PDB file of C-alpha atoms in Angstrom:
ATOM      1  CA  MET A   1      18.786 -16.243  -0.531  1.00 25.00           C
ATOM      2  CA  ILE A   2      15.861 -19.104  -1.009  1.00 28.00           C
ATOM      3  CA  PHE A   3      17.068 -22.551  -0.658  1.00 28.00           C
ATOM      4  CA  PRO A   4      14.874 -25.814  -1.892  1.00 30.00           C
ATOM      5  CA  VAL A   5      13.992 -28.365   0.812  1.00 28.00           C
ATOM      6  CA  HIS A   6      12.975 -31.671  -0.157  1.00 30.00           C
ATOM      7  CA  SER A   7       9.482 -32.115   1.634  1.00 32.00           C
ATOM      8  CA  ALA A   8       6.445 -31.124  -0.395  1.00 55.00           C
ATOM      9  CA  GLU A   9       5.557 -29.013   2.602  1.00 62.00           C
ATOM     10  CA  ASP A  10       9.017 -27.589   3.574  1.00 65.00           C
ATOM     11  CA  ARG A  11       8.982 -25.988  -0.198  1.00 74.00           C
ATOM     12  CA  PRO A  12       8.799 -22.343  -0.744  1.00 81.00           C
ATOM     13  CA  LEU A  13       5.887 -20.953  -1.692  1.00 83.00           C
ATOM     14  CA  GLU A  14       5.344 -18.455  -4.426  1.00 87.00           C
ATOM     15  CA  LEU A  15       2.151 -16.308  -3.573  1.00 88.00           C
ATOM     16  CA  GLU A  16       0.912 -13.296  -6.041  1.00 91.00           C
ATOM     17  CA  GLY A  17       0.649  -9.664  -5.277  1.00 93.00           C
ATOM     18  CA  LEU A  18       0.097  -6.507  -5.079  1.00 95.00           C
ATOM     19  CA  ALA A  19       2.461  -3.435  -4.274  1.00 94.00           C
ATOM     20  CA  ARG A  20       1.307  -1.202  -2.034  1.00 95.00           C
ATOM     21  CA  PRO A  21       2.417   1.673   0.287  1.00 96.00           C
ATOM     22  CA  LEU A  22       3.192   0.953   3.755  1.00 95.00           C
ATOM     23  CA  HIS A  23       1.278   4.674   5.113  1.00 96.00           C
ATOM     24  CA  GLU A  24      -1.567   5.726   2.636  1.00 96.00           C
ATOM     25  CA  TYR A  25      -3.912   8.912   3.283  1.00 98.00           C
ATOM     26  CA  LYS A  26      -7.547   9.620   1.982  1.00 98.00           C
ATOM     27  CA  ILE A  27      -8.262  13.351   2.458  1.00 98.00           C
ATOM     28  CA  LYS A  28     -12.058  13.951   2.640  1.00 98.00           C
ATOM     29  CA  SER A  29     -13.466  17.250   2.744  1.00 97.00           C
ATOM     30  CA  GLU A  30     -14.774  18.283   5.956  1.00 95.00           C
ATOM     31  CA  VAL A  31     -17.602  20.896   4.853  1.00 96.00           C
ATOM     32  CA  ASN A  32     -19.443  21.050   2.465  1.00 97.00           C
ATOM     33  CA  GLY A  33     -18.719  23.793   0.268  1.00 96.00           C
ATOM     34  CA  ARG A  34     -17.195  24.774  -3.142  1.00 97.00           C
ATOM     35  CA  VAL A  35     -12.876  24.597  -3.999  1.00 97.00           C
ATOM     36  CA  LYS A  36     -11.724  28.084  -4.120  1.00 97.00           C
ATOM     37  CA  LYS A  37      -8.063  26.639  -4.905  1.00 97.00           C
ATOM     38  CA  LEU A  38      -6.063  23.771  -5.682  1.00 98.00           C
ATOM     39  CA  TYR A  39      -2.625  23.718  -4.728  1.00 98.00           C
ATOM     40  CA  VAL A  40      -1.326  20.302  -5.709  1.00 97.00           C
ATOM     41  CA  ASP A  41      -1.608  18.148  -8.827  1.00 97.00           C
ATOM     42  CA  PHE A  42      -0.646  13.798  -9.198  1.00 94.00           C
ATOM     43  CA  ASN A  43       3.220  13.360  -7.690  1.00 94.00           C
ATOM     44  CA  TYR A  44       3.215  16.617  -5.269  1.00 96.00           C
ATOM     45  CA  LEU A  45       5.534  15.186  -2.733  1.00 96.00           C
ATOM     46  CA  MET A  46       3.921  17.392   0.042  1.00 97.00           C
ATOM     47  CA  LYS A  47       5.610  18.629   3.253  1.00 98.00           C
ATOM     48  CA  ALA A  48       3.337  17.555   6.157  1.00 98.00           C
ATOM     49  CA  GLY A  49       1.092  20.450   7.111  1.00 98.00           C
ATOM     50  CA  ALA A  50       1.567  22.153   3.403  1.00 98.00           C
ATOM     51  CA  LEU A  51      -1.215  23.559   2.360  1.00 98.00           C
ATOM     52  CA  LEU A  52      -2.871  21.114  -0.229  1.00 98.00           C
ATOM     53  CA  LEU A  53      -6.397  23.172  -1.528  1.00 98.00           C
ATOM     54  CA  GLU A  54      -8.895  25.631  -0.170  1.00 97.00           C
ATOM     55  CA  ILE A  55     -12.704  25.198   0.310  1.00 97.00           C
ATOM     56  CA  GLU A  56     -15.077  28.040   0.378  1.00 97.00           C
ATOM     57  CA  ASP A  57     -17.650  26.519   3.321  1.00 95.00           C
ATOM     58  CA  SER A  58     -21.385  27.364   1.990  1.00 91.00           C
ATOM     59  CA  ALA A  59     -22.813  27.057   5.738  1.00 91.00           C
ATOM     60  CA  ALA A  60     -20.645  30.040   6.321  1.00 90.00           C
ATOM     61  CA  PRO A  61     -19.744  32.066   3.052  1.00 83.00           C
ATOM     62  CA  ASP A  62     -16.934  34.022   4.298  1.00 90.00           C
ATOM     63  CA  THR A  63     -15.401  31.351   5.541  1.00 94.00           C
ATOM     64  CA  VAL A  64     -12.436  29.022   4.484  1.00 96.00           C
ATOM     65  CA  THR A  65     -11.289  26.139   5.450  1.00 96.00           C
ATOM     66  CA  LYS A  66      -7.644  25.183   4.652  1.00 97.00           C
ATOM     67  CA  VAL A  67      -6.740  21.345   3.987  1.00 97.00           C
ATOM     68  CA  VAL A  68      -3.705  20.288   4.714  1.00 98.00           C
ATOM     69  CA  ALA A  69      -0.998  17.329   4.385  1.00 98.00           C
ATOM     70  CA  PRO A  70      -1.318  15.196   7.396  1.00 97.00           C
ATOM     71  CA  ALA A  71       2.334  13.890   6.401  1.00 97.00           C
ATOM     72  CA  THR A  72       5.458  14.305   4.347  1.00 97.00           C
ATOM     73  CA  ALA A  73       3.801  11.855   1.270  1.00 97.00           C
ATOM     74  CA  THR A  74       3.065  11.759  -2.940  1.00 96.00           C
ATOM     75  CA  VAL A  75      -0.146  12.661  -4.248  1.00 97.00           C
ATOM     76  CA  ILE A  76      -1.040   9.562  -5.624  1.00 95.00           C
ATOM     77  CA  ALA A  77      -5.138  11.297  -6.779  1.00 96.00           C
ATOM     78  CA  VAL A  78      -6.996  13.992  -7.075  1.00 97.00           C
ATOM     79  CA  ASN A  79     -10.471  14.156  -7.278  1.00 97.00           C
ATOM     80  CA  ALA A  80     -11.264  17.714  -6.746  1.00 96.00           C
ATOM     81  CA  ALA A  81     -10.740  20.676  -9.062  1.00 97.00           C
ATOM     82  CA  SER A  82     -10.837  24.602  -8.681  1.00 97.00           C
ATOM     83  CA  GLY A  83     -14.111  25.363  -8.851  1.00 97.00           C
ATOM     84  CA  GLN A  84     -15.891  22.120  -7.748  1.00 97.00           C
ATOM     85  CA  THR A  85     -18.537  22.184  -5.392  1.00 97.00           C
ATOM     86  CA  VAL A  86     -18.040  19.308  -2.954  1.00 97.00           C
ATOM     87  CA  LYS A  87     -19.594  17.562  -0.110  1.00 97.00           C
ATOM     88  CA  ALA A  88     -18.685  16.756   3.564  1.00 97.00           C
ATOM     89  CA  GLY A  89     -16.777  13.422   3.506  1.00 97.00           C
ATOM     90  CA  SER A  90     -16.377  13.497  -0.157  1.00 96.00           C
ATOM     91  CA  PRO A  91     -12.846  12.265  -1.143  1.00 97.00           C
ATOM     92  CA  LEU A  92     -10.529  15.442  -2.735  1.00 98.00           C
ATOM     93  CA  LEU A  93      -7.069  13.915  -2.941  1.00 97.00           C
ATOM     94  CA  SER A  94      -4.990   9.917  -1.844  1.00 97.00           C
ATOM     95  CA  MET A  95      -1.539  10.773  -0.742  1.00 97.00           C
ATOM     96  CA  ALA A  96       0.885   8.482  -0.150  1.00 96.00           C
ATOM     97  CA  ASP A  97       4.307   7.867   1.561  1.00 95.00           C
ATOM     98  CA  LEU A  98       6.327   6.131  -1.122  1.00 93.00           C
ATOM     99  CA  ASN A  99       9.471   5.390   1.322  1.00 92.00           C
ATOM    100  CA  GLN A 100       7.715   2.361   2.699  1.00 93.00           C
ATOM    101  CA  MET A 101       6.430   0.066   0.148  1.00 95.00           C
ATOM    102  CA  LEU A 102       4.129  -3.286   0.753  1.00 96.00           C
ATOM    103  CA  MET A 103       3.828  -6.899  -1.327  1.00 95.00           C
ATOM    104  CA  VAL A 104       0.327  -7.784  -0.420  1.00 95.00           C
ATOM    105  CA  THR A 105      -1.034 -11.642  -0.704  1.00 93.00           C
ATOM    106  CA  TYR A 106      -3.903 -13.498   0.461  1.00 91.00           C
ATOM    107  CA  VAL A 107      -2.730 -17.044   1.549  1.00 89.00           C
ATOM    108  CA  PRO A 108      -5.862 -20.179   1.951  1.00 87.00           C
ATOM    109  CA  LYS A 109      -6.498 -21.322   5.369  1.00 85.00           C
ATOM    110  CA  THR A 110      -4.198 -24.113   4.826  1.00 84.00           C
ATOM    111  CA  VAL A 111      -1.360 -22.636   4.140  1.00 83.00           C
ATOM    112  CA  LEU A 112      -1.057 -19.792   6.839  1.00 85.00           C
ATOM    113  CA  PRO A 113       0.382 -22.353   9.547  1.00 86.00           C
ATOM    114  CA  ARG A 114       3.234 -22.174   7.382  1.00 85.00           C
ATOM    115  CA  VAL A 115       3.714 -17.915   7.556  1.00 89.00           C
ATOM    116  CA  THR A 116       5.125 -16.275  10.045  1.00 91.00           C
ATOM    117  CA  LYS A 117       5.404 -12.716  10.988  1.00 94.00           C
ATOM    118  CA  GLY A 118       9.032 -11.877  10.642  1.00 94.00           C
ATOM    119  CA  GLN A 119       9.329 -14.063   8.525  1.00 93.00           C
ATOM    120  CA  ALA A 120      12.310 -13.246   5.130  1.00 92.00           C
ATOM    121  CA  VAL A 121      10.393 -13.322   1.567  1.00 93.00           C
ATOM    122  CA  GLN A 122      11.790 -12.294  -1.482  1.00 93.00           C
ATOM    123  CA  ILE A 123       9.956  -9.946  -3.783  1.00 93.00           C
ATOM    124  CA  LYS A 124      10.096  -9.769  -7.364  1.00 93.00           C
ATOM    125  CA  VAL A 125       7.655  -8.070  -9.631  1.00 92.00           C
ATOM    126  CA  ASP A 126       7.117  -7.987 -13.095  1.00 88.00           C
ATOM    127  CA  ALA A 127       8.092  -4.800 -14.476  1.00 90.00           C
ATOM    128  CA  TYR A 128      11.925  -6.376 -12.704  1.00 90.00           C
ATOM    129  CA  PRO A 129      11.762  -9.681 -13.509  1.00 89.00           C
ATOM    130  CA  ASN A 130      15.415  -9.889 -13.416  1.00 92.00           C
ATOM    131  CA  ARG A 131      15.444  -8.431  -9.704  1.00 92.00           C
ATOM    132  CA  GLU A 132      14.777  -9.929  -6.229  1.00 92.00           C
ATOM    133  CA  PHE A 133      14.418  -7.484  -3.503  1.00 93.00           C
ATOM    134  CA  ALA A 134      14.582  -8.500   0.132  1.00 93.00           C
ATOM    135  CA  ALA A 135      11.000  -8.397   2.603  1.00 95.00           C
ATOM    136  CA  THR A 136      10.209  -8.775   6.159  1.00 95.00           C
ATOM    137  CA  ILE A 137       6.455 -10.415   6.350  1.00 95.00           C
ATOM    138  CA  GLU A 138       4.788  -7.396   8.282  1.00 96.00           C
ATOM    139  CA  SER A 139       1.546  -8.916   9.216  1.00 96.00           C
ATOM    140  CA  VAL A 140      -0.809 -11.906   8.679  1.00 95.00           C
ATOM    141  CA  ALA A 141      -4.816 -10.943   9.294  1.00 95.00           C
ATOM    142  CA  THR A 142      -6.532 -12.886  11.754  1.00 94.00           C
ATOM    143  CA  THR A 143      -9.633 -12.627  10.105  1.00 94.00           C
ATOM    144  CA  ALA A 144     -10.383 -14.195   6.495  1.00 93.00           C
ATOM    145  CA  THR A 145     -11.732 -13.207   3.654  1.00 91.00           C
ATOM    146  CA  VAL A 146     -13.658 -15.252   1.559  1.00 90.00           C
ATOM    147  CA  ILE A 147     -12.977 -15.061  -1.944  1.00 84.00           C
ATOM    148  CA  LYS A 148     -14.915 -17.358  -3.931  1.00 87.00           C
ATOM    149  CA  GLY A 149     -15.809 -19.844  -1.441  1.00 88.00           C
ATOM    150  CA  VAL A 150     -12.478 -20.330   0.191  1.00 86.00           C
ATOM    151  CA  ARG A 151     -11.056 -18.220   2.698  1.00 89.00           C
ATOM    152  CA  TYR A 152      -7.833 -16.273   2.846  1.00 91.00           C
ATOM    153  CA  PHE A 153      -5.640 -14.147   5.049  1.00 93.00           C
ATOM    154  CA  GLU A 154      -3.514 -11.434   3.832  1.00 94.00           C
ATOM    155  CA  VAL A 155      -0.176 -11.586   4.217  1.00 95.00           C
ATOM    156  CA  GLN A 156       1.813  -7.929   3.775  1.00 96.00           C
ATOM    157  CA  ALA A 157       5.376  -8.036   3.342  1.00 96.00           C
ATOM    158  CA  LEU A 158       7.749  -4.630   4.301  1.00 96.00           C
ATOM    159  CA  ILE A 159      10.362  -4.430   1.349  1.00 94.00           C
ATOM    160  CA  ASP A 160      13.454  -3.745   2.616  1.00 90.00           C
ATOM    161  CA  ASP A 161      15.804  -1.538   0.559  1.00 74.00           C
ATOM    162  CA  TYR A 162      14.213  -0.935  -3.070  1.00 74.00           C
ATOM    163  CA  ASP A 163      15.316   2.372  -4.724  1.00 80.00           C
ATOM    164  CA  TYR A 164      11.870   3.551  -5.131  1.00 82.00           C
ATOM    165  CA  HIS A 165      11.398   1.530  -7.860  1.00 84.00           C
ATOM    166  CA  ILE A 166       8.358  -0.221  -6.770  1.00 90.00           C
ATOM    167  CA  LYS A 167       5.424   1.693  -7.512  1.00 89.00           C
ATOM    168  CA  PRO A 168       2.217   1.332  -5.518  1.00 91.00           C
ATOM    169  CA  GLY A 169      -0.561  -1.188  -7.994  1.00 92.00           C
ATOM    170  CA  MET A 170       2.584  -2.904  -9.419  1.00 93.00           C
ATOM    171  CA  SER A 171       1.965  -6.298  -9.483  1.00 94.00           C
ATOM    172  CA  GLY A 172       4.754  -9.395  -8.106  1.00 93.00           C
ATOM    173  CA  HIS A 173       5.328 -12.494  -6.548  1.00 91.00           C
ATOM    174  CA  MET A 174       6.240 -13.196  -3.122  1.00 91.00           C
ATOM    175  CA  THR A 175       8.427 -16.462  -2.272  1.00 90.00           C
ATOM    176  CA  LEU A 176       8.787 -17.395   1.076  1.00 81.00           C
ATOM    177  CA  VAL A 177      10.021 -20.298   2.817  1.00 66.00           C
ATOM    178  CA  PRO A 178       8.111 -22.136   4.757  1.00 58.00           C
ATOM    179  CA  SER A 179       8.377 -20.762   9.087  1.00 53.00           C
ATOM    180  CA  LYS A 180      10.277 -23.709  10.570  1.00 57.00           C
ATOM    181  CA  ASP A 181       8.680 -22.698  13.746  1.00 54.00           C
ATOM    182  CA  ALA A 182       5.085 -24.372  12.038  1.00 48.00           C
ATOM    183  CA  HIS A 183       6.391 -27.752  12.590  1.00 46.00           C
TER     184      HIS A 183
END
């Protein structure tokens, strides 16, 4: 729960952010060739080691490269199709472990001293405006990103017990009570 405090410096901060999975996997082709068979589609939940697709290697015509899931995860994007020619390094699929979600935001350098790893935050997503989700600051970037001439630091909050309501790409708001350690 967030309790209002009196001084401006101690006032809770509300920041806009986007949800994304804690673990995301970009699957790329390791060979030049043709997609022989695609075994998955968007939203398929695949176990670690499950066969995702096969590629006929153009350098070794009788060789088929089997591409398997790196972890148990859900297919969130498909960039390949059966019969498609692919080059080494080209994106084939994206997968994500939807069991752990983050809310990611950027804070200006002037606010950074008020944000610490382990700090409790409340998350509200636009899709569920009447529901709050508890979260904890998982990481605070050590290097700034310059956006329109202002230095910002990425802050990631791990969302607790969100019941799979929050999906990658959902926008929302992160409210955090300033860290007592910062004063």
